[in-house]
Short mmCIF file of C-alpha atoms in Angstrom, two decimals:
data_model
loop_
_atom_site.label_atom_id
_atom_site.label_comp_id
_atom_site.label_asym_id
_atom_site.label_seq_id
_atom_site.Cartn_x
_atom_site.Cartn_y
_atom_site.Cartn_z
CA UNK A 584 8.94 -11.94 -15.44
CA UNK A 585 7.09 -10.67 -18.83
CA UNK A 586 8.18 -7.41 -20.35
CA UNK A 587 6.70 -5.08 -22.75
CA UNK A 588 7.45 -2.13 -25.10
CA UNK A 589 9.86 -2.64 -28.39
CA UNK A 590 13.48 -3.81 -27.53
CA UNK A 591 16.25 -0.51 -28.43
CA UNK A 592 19.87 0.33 -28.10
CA UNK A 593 19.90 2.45 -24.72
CA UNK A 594 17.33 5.28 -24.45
CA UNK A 595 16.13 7.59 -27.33
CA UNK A 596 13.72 10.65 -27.18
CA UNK A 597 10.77 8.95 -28.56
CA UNK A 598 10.12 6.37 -26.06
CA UNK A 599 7.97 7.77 -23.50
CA UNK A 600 9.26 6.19 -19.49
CA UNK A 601 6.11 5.08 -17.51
CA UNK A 602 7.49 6.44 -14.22
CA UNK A 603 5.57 5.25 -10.75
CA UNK A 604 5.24 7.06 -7.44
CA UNK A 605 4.78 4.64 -4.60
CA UNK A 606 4.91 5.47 -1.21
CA UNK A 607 3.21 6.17 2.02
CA UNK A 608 1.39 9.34 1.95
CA UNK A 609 2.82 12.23 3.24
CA UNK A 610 6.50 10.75 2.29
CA UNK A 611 6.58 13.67 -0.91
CA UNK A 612 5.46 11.68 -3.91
CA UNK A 613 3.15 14.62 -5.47
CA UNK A 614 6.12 16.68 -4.84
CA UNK A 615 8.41 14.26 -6.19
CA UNK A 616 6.54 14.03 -9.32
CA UNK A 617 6.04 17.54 -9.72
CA UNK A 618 9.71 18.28 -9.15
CA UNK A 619 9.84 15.85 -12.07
CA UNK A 620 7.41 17.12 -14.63
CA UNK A 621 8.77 20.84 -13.82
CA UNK A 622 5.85 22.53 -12.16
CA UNK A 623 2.99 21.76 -9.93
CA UNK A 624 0.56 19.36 -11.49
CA UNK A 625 0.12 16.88 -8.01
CA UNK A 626 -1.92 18.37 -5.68
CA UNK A 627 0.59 17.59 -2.66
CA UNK A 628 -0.18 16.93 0.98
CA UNK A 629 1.65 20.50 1.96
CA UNK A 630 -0.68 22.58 -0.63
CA UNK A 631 -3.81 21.31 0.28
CA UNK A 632 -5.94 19.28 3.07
CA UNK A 633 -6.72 16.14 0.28
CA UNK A 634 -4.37 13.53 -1.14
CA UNK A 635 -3.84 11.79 -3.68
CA UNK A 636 -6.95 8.83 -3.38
CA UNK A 637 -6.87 8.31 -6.99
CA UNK A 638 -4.49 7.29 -9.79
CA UNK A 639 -2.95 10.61 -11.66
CA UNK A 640 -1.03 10.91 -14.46
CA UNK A 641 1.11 14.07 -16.06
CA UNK A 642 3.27 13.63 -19.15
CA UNK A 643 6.23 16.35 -19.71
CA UNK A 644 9.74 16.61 -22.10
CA UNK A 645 12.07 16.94 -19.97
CA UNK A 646 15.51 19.56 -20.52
CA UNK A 647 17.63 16.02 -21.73
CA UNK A 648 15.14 14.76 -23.99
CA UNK A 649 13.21 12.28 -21.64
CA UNK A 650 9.57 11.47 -22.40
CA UNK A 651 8.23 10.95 -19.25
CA UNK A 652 4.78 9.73 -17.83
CA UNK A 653 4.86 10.08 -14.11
CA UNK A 654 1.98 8.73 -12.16
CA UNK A 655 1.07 9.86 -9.13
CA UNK A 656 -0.57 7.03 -6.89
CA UNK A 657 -2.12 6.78 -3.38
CA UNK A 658 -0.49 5.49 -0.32
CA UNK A 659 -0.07 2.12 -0.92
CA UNK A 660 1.27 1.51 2.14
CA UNK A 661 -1.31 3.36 4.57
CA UNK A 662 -3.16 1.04 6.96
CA UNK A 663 -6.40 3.37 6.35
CA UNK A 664 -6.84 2.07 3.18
CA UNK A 665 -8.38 -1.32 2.31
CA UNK A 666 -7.29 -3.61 0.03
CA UNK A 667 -10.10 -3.66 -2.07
CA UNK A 668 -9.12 -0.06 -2.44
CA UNK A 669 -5.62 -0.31 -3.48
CA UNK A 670 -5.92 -3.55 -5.75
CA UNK A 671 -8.41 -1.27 -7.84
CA UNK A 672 -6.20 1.95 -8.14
CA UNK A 673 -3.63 -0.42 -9.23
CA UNK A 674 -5.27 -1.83 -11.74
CA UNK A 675 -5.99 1.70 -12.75
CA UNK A 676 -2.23 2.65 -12.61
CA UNK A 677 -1.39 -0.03 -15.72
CA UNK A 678 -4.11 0.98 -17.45
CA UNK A 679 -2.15 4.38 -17.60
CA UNK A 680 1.24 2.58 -18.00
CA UNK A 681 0.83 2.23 -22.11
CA UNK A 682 3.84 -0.11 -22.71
CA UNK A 683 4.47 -0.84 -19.20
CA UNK A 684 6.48 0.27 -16.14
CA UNK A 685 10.04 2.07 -16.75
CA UNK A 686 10.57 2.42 -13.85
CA UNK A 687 8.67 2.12 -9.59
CA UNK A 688 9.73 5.29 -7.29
CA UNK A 689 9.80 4.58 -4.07
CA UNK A 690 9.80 7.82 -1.53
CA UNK A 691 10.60 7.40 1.47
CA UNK A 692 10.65 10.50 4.49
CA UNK A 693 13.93 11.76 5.87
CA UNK A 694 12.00 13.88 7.69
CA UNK A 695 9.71 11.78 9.72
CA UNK A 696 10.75 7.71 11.25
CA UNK A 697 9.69 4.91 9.11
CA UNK A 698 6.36 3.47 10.55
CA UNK A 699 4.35 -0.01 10.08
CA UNK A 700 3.52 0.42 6.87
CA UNK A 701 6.25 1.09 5.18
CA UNK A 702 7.83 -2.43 6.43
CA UNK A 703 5.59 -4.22 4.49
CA UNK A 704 6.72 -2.33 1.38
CA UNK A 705 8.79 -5.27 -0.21
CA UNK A 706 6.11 -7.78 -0.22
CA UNK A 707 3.58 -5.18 -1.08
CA UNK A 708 5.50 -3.96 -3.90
CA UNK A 709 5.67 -7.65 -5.09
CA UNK A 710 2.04 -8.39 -4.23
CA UNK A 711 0.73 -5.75 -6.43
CA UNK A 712 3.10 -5.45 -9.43
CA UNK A 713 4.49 -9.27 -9.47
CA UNK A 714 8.11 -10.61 -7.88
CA UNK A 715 10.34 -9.22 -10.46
CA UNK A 716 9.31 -5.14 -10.28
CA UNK A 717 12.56 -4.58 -7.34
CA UNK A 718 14.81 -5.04 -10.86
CA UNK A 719 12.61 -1.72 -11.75
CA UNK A 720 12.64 0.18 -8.22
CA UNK A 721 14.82 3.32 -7.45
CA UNK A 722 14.23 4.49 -3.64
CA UNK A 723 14.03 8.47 -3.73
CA UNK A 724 14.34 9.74 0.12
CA UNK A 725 12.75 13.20 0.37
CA UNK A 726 13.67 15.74 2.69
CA UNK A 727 16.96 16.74 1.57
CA UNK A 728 16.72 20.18 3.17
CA UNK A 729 16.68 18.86 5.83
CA UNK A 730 19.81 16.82 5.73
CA UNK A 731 21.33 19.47 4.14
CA UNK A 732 20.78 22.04 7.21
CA UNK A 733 22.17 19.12 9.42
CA UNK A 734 25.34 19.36 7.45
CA UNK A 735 24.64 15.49 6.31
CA UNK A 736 25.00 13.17 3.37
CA UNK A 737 22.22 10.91 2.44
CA UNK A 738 25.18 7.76 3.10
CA UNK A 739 25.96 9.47 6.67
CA UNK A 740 22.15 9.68 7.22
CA UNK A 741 21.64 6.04 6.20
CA UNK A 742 24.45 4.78 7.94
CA UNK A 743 22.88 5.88 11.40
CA UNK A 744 20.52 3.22 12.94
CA UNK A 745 18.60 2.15 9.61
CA UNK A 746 16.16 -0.24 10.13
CA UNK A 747 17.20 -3.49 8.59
CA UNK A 748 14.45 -3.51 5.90
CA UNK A 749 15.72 -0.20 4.38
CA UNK A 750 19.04 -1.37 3.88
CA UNK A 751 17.56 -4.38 2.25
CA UNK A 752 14.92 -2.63 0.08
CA UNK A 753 18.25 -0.45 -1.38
CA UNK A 754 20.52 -3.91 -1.66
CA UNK A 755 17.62 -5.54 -3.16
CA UNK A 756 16.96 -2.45 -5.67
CA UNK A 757 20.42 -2.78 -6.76
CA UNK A 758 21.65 0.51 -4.70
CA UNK A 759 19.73 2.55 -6.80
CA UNK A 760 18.81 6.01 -4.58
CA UNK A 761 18.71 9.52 -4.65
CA UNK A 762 18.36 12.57 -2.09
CA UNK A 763 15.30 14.97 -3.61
CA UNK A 764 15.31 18.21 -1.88
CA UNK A 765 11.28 19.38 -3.46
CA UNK A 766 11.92 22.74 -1.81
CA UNK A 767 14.63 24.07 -3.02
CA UNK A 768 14.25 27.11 -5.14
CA UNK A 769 17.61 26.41 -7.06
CA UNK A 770 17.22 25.81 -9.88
CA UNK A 771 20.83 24.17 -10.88
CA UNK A 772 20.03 21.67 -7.93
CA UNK A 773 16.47 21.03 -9.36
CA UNK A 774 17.91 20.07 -12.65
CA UNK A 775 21.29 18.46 -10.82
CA UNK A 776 18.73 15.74 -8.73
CA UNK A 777 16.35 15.11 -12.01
CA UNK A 778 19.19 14.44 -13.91
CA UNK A 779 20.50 11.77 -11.72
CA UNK A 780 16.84 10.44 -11.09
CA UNK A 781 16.90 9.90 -15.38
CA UNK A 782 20.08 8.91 -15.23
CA UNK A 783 19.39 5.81 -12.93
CA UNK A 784 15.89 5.28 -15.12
CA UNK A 785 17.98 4.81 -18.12
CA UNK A 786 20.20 2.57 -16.23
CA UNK A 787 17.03 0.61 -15.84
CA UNK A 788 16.42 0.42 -19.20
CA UNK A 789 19.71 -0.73 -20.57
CA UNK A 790 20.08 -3.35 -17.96
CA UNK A 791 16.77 -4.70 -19.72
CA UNK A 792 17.60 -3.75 -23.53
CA UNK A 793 14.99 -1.25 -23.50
CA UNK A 794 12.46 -3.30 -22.04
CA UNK A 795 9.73 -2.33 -19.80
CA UNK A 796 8.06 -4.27 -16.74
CA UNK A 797 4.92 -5.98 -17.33
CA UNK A 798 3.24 -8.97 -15.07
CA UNK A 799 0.31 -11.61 -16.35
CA UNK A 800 -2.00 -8.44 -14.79
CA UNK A 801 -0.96 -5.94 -17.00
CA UNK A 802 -1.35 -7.98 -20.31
CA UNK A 803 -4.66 -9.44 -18.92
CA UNK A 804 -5.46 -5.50 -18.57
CA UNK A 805 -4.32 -4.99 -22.36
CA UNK A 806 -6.12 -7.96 -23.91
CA UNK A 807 -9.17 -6.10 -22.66
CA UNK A 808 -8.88 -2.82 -23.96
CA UNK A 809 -7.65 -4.26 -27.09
CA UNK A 810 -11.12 -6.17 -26.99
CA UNK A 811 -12.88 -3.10 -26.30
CA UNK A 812 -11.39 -0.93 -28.88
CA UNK A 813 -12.13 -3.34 -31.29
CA UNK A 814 -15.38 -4.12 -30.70
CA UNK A 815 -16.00 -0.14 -31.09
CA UNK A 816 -14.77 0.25 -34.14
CA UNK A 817 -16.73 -3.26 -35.17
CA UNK A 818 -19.78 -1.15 -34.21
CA UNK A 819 -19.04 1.89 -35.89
CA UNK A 820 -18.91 0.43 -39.09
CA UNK A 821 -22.18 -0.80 -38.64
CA UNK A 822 -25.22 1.64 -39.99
CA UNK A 823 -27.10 1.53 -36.84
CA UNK A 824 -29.19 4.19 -35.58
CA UNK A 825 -27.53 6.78 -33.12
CA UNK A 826 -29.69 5.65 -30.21
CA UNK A 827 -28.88 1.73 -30.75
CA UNK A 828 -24.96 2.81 -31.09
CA UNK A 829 -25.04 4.93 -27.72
CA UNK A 830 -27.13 1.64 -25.52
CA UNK A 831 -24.60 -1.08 -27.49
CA UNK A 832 -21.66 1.76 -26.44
CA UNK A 833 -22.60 1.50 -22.65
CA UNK A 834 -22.85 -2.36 -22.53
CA UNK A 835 -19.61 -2.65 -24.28
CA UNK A 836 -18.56 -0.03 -21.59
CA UNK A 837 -20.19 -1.90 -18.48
CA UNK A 838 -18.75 -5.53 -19.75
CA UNK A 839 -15.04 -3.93 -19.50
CA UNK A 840 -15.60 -2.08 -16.33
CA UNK A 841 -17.11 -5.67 -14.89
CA UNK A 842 -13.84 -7.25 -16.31
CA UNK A 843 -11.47 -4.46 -14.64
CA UNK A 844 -13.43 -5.01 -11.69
CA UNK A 845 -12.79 -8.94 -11.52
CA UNK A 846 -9.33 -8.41 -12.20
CA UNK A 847 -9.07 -5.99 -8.78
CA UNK A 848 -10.59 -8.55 -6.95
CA UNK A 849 -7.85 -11.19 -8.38
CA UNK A 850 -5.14 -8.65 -6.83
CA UNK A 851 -6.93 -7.54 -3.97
CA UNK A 852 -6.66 -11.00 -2.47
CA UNK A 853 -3.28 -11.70 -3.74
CA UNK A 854 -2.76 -8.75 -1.51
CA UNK A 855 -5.03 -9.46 1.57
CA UNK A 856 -2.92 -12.96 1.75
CA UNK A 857 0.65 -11.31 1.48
CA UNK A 858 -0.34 -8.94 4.37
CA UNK A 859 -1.95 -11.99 6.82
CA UNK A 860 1.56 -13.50 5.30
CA UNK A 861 3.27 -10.79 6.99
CA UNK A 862 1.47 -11.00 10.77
CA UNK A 863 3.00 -14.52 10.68
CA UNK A 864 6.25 -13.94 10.06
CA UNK A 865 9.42 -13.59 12.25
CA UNK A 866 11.01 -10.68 13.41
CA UNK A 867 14.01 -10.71 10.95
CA UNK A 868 13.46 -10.23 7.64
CA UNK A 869 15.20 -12.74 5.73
CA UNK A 870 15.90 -12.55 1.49
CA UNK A 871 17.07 -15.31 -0.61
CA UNK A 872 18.54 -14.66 -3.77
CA UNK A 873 18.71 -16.99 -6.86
CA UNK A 874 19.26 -16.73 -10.46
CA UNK A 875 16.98 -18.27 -13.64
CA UNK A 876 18.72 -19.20 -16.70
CA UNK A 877 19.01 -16.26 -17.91
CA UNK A 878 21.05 -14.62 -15.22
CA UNK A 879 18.16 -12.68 -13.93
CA UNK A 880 17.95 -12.24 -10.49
CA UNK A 881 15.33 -13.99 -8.32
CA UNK A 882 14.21 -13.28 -5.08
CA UNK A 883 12.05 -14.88 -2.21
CA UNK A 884 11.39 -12.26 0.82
CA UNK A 885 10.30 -12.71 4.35
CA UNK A 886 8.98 -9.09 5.20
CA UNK A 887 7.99 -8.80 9.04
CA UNK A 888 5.29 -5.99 10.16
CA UNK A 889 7.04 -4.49 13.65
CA UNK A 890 4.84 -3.97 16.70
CA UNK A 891 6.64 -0.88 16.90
CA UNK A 892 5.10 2.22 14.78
CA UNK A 893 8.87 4.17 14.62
CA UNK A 894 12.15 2.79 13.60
CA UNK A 895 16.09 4.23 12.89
CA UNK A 896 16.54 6.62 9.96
CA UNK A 897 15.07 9.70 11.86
CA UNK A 898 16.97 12.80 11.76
CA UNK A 899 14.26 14.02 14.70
#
């Protein structure tokens, strides 16, 4: 695993946390993230008939001093979307992560069942950001109105009939969940489920001495702009004439884009492989854990797609 971003002591105010909504649409991840930045900046599935098909990123101080970037991303997991597709929004979403990823929220539903695509989330997840980003993951489940008018806790919820590859997703994620209730008009609870969101974030960060995720991707993705930026101010302090600048500008432009684009290809059939991966395995999902030298935690997956389109964990 690489990792990014200047080594501190803990948390402090002036680090800004490169937080990423994954999920299958319609879980709550524009909610989510809005819940997070304070007011509505994600255009969510329940305010309007589009969805989030691109990228989008909000930054906001929250009440205890967090810097946060929260991006917004599409569904990852939706079987509508081609690879192609995703492997270039990704590449997208580290372009926006300036110093890497702090930390990979997952939402899950528990309003609706779990479906196909949401199966394949661990080998997704590791497909698209590298095999070390579970260390980074926190699984947010959505929907806690909803348990809460059932007069049940997110443990009693998760204890009934959970498919087997949400129990490991939390084990492998180190535990690390919280029950979001985006509807709620309280605003003590609004703060109360934030809070612990944060809290777990800088948990994250301690556990890596301030470190943030990166994979050979994102510093591939870096090198580049670096490049770029360079070459920009190379030809600005050049005294050529406006029209030259603006044609040398675009070509500069159009040999990054061609770059980015070669990179999403890279990923999109990393991707394509893990999910043909998938069709082939067996109907348990299996994990072994190891450790490296360091005492970081390794692990190899076996994620199975399920004929099935429903699973446990429905409160319907």
């Amino acid at each position: 695993m690489n990792k990014g971003g200047a080594e501190q002591e803990g948390h402090t105010s002036k680090q800004v946390e490169n937080i990423v909504l994954v999920g299958r649409t319609g879980n709550g991840k524009s909610a989510t993230g809005n819940s997070l930045i304070g007011k509505m900046v994600f255009v969510s599935k329940a305010h309007a008939s589009g969805v989030t098909m691109k990228c989008q990123t909000h930054e906001a101080v929250t009440k205890d001093g967090h810097i946060i970037n929260v991006i917004d991303t599409p569904g990852l997991f939706d079987i509508a979307l081609s690879a192609e597709f995703i492997s270039k929004e990704i590449v997208r979403c580290l372009t926006l992560a300036e110093g890497g990823i702090h930390a990979v929220i997952l939402v899950l539903s528990a309003r609706t069942r779990m479906t196909q695509e949401e199966e394949s989330t661990l080998s997704t997840l590791q497909a698209l950001f590298g095999s070390q980003i579970l260390a980074y993951v926190i699984v947010v489940f959505t929907g806690g109105d909803v348990l809460e008018e059932n007069n049940e806790t997110l443990e009693e919820y998760l204890g009934r009939d959970c498919p087997a590859f949400i129990r490991e997703v939390i084990k492998l994620s180190g535990n690390r969940m919280v029950l979001f209730d985006n509807r709620t008009h309280d605003e003590g609870k609004k703060a109360e489920q934030v809070h612990k969101l944060l809290s777990l974030v800088d948990k994250i960060q301690k556990t890596h001495h301030g470190e943030a995720y990166t994979d050979d991707m994102y510093h591939e993705i870096k090198a580049e702009q670096h490049k770029l930026l360079k070459k920009h101010e190379e030809l600005q302090s050049k005294n050529h004439p406006p029209d030259l600048v603006s044609l040398m500008k675009d070509k500069l432009q159009a040999s990054y884009q061609e770059k980015m684009d070669q990179m999403s290809s890279t990923m999109g059939k990393k991707l394509k492989i893990a999910l043909e991966e998938q069709d082939n395995m067996p109907s348990a999902l299996s994990a072994t854990v190891g450790f490296q030298p360091d005492g970081m935690p390794t692990v190899s997956l076996a994620v199975p797609i399920m004929s099935r389109r429903g699973g446990g964990c429905s409160i319907l």
